[in-house]
Coordinates of C-alpha atoms in Angstrom, one line a residue:
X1 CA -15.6 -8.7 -18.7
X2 CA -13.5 -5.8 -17.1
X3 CA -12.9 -6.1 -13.7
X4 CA -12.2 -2.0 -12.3
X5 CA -9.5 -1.7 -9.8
X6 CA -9.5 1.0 -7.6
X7 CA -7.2 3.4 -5.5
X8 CA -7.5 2.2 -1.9
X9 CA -5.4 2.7 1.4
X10 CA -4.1 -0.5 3.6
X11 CA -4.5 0.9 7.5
X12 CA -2.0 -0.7 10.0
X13 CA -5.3 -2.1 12.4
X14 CA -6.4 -5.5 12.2
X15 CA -10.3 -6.3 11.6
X16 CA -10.3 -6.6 15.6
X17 CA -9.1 -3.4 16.5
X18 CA -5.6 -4.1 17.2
X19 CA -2.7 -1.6 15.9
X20 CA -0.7 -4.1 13.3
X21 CA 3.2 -4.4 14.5
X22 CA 6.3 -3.8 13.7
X23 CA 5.4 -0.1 13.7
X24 CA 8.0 0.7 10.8
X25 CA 5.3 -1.6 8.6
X26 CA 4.3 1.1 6.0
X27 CA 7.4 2.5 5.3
X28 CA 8.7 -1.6 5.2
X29 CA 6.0 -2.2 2.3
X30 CA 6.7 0.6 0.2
X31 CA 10.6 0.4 0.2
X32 CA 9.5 -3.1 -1.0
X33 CA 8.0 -0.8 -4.2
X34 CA 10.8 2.1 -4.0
X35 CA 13.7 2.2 -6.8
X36 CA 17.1 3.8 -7.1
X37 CA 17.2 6.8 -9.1
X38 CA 19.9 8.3 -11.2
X39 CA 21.0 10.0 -7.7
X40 CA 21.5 6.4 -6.7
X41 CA 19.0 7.6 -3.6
X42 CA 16.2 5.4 -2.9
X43 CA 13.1 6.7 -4.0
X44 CA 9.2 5.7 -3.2
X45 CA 7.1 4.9 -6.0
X46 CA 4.7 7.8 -6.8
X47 CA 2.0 4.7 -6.5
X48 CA 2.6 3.4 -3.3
X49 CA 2.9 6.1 -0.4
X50 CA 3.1 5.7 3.4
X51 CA 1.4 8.0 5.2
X52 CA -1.6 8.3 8.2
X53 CA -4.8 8.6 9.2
X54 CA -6.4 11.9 10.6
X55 CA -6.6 9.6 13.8
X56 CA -3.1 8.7 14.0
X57 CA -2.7 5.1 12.3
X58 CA 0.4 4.7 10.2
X59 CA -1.2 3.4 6.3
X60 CA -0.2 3.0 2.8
X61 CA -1.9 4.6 -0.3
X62 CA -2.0 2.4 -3.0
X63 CA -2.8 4.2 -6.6
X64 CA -5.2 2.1 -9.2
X65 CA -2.7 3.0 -11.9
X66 CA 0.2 0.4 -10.3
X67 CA -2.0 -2.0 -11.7
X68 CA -1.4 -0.9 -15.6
X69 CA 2.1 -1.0 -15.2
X70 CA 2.4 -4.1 -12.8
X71 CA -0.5 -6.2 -12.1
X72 CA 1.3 -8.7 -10.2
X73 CA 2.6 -5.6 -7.5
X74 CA -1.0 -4.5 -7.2
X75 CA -2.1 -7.9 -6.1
X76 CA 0.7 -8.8 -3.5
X77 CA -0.5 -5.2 -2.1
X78 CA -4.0 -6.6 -2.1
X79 CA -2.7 -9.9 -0.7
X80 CA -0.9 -8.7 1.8
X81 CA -3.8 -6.6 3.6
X82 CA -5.8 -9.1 2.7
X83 CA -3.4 -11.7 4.6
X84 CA -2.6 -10.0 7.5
X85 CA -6.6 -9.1 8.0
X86 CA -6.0 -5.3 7.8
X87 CA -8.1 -2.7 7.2
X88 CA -8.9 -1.4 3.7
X89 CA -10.4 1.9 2.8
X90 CA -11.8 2.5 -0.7
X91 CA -10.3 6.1 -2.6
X92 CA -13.0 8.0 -4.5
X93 CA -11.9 7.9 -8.7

């Protein structure tokens, strides 16, 4: 059985409405996924982008194809919206 995974954006606002803190958050989880380039500048990965909402809410865009090359870095960005009860939007294919 294949289980599909899908492109999906992590919102900074809890299931109860509340705006999830610090307010540096998004750009906090993707330095976790960034890497030094040949520059020896930090760079984001091209699969895990801070950015916001057309509302205003800081979020993070998470790309299905992380998951090919690192499975385990797809979950803890699953986890971690998961864990911290934030909201999660689904990215048409």
């Amino acid at each position: 059985m294949t289980v599909p995974f899908h492109s999906f954006i992590i919102v900074g606002v809890t299931s109860d409405g509340k705006t999830f803190r610090p307010s540096d958050w998004a750009d906090r989880l993707c330095g976790i996924m960034s890497a030094f380039g040949a520059d020896r500048k930090m760079k984001f990965s091209p699969y895990v982008r801070p950015g916001c909402t057309i509302t205003g809410e800081k979020c993070v865009m998470v790309d299905a194809k992380i998951y090919k090359l690192e499975p385990l870095a797809y979950n803890f960005l699953v986890n971690f919206a998961k864990d911290n009860d934030l909201k999660v939007e689904s990215l048409p294919e």
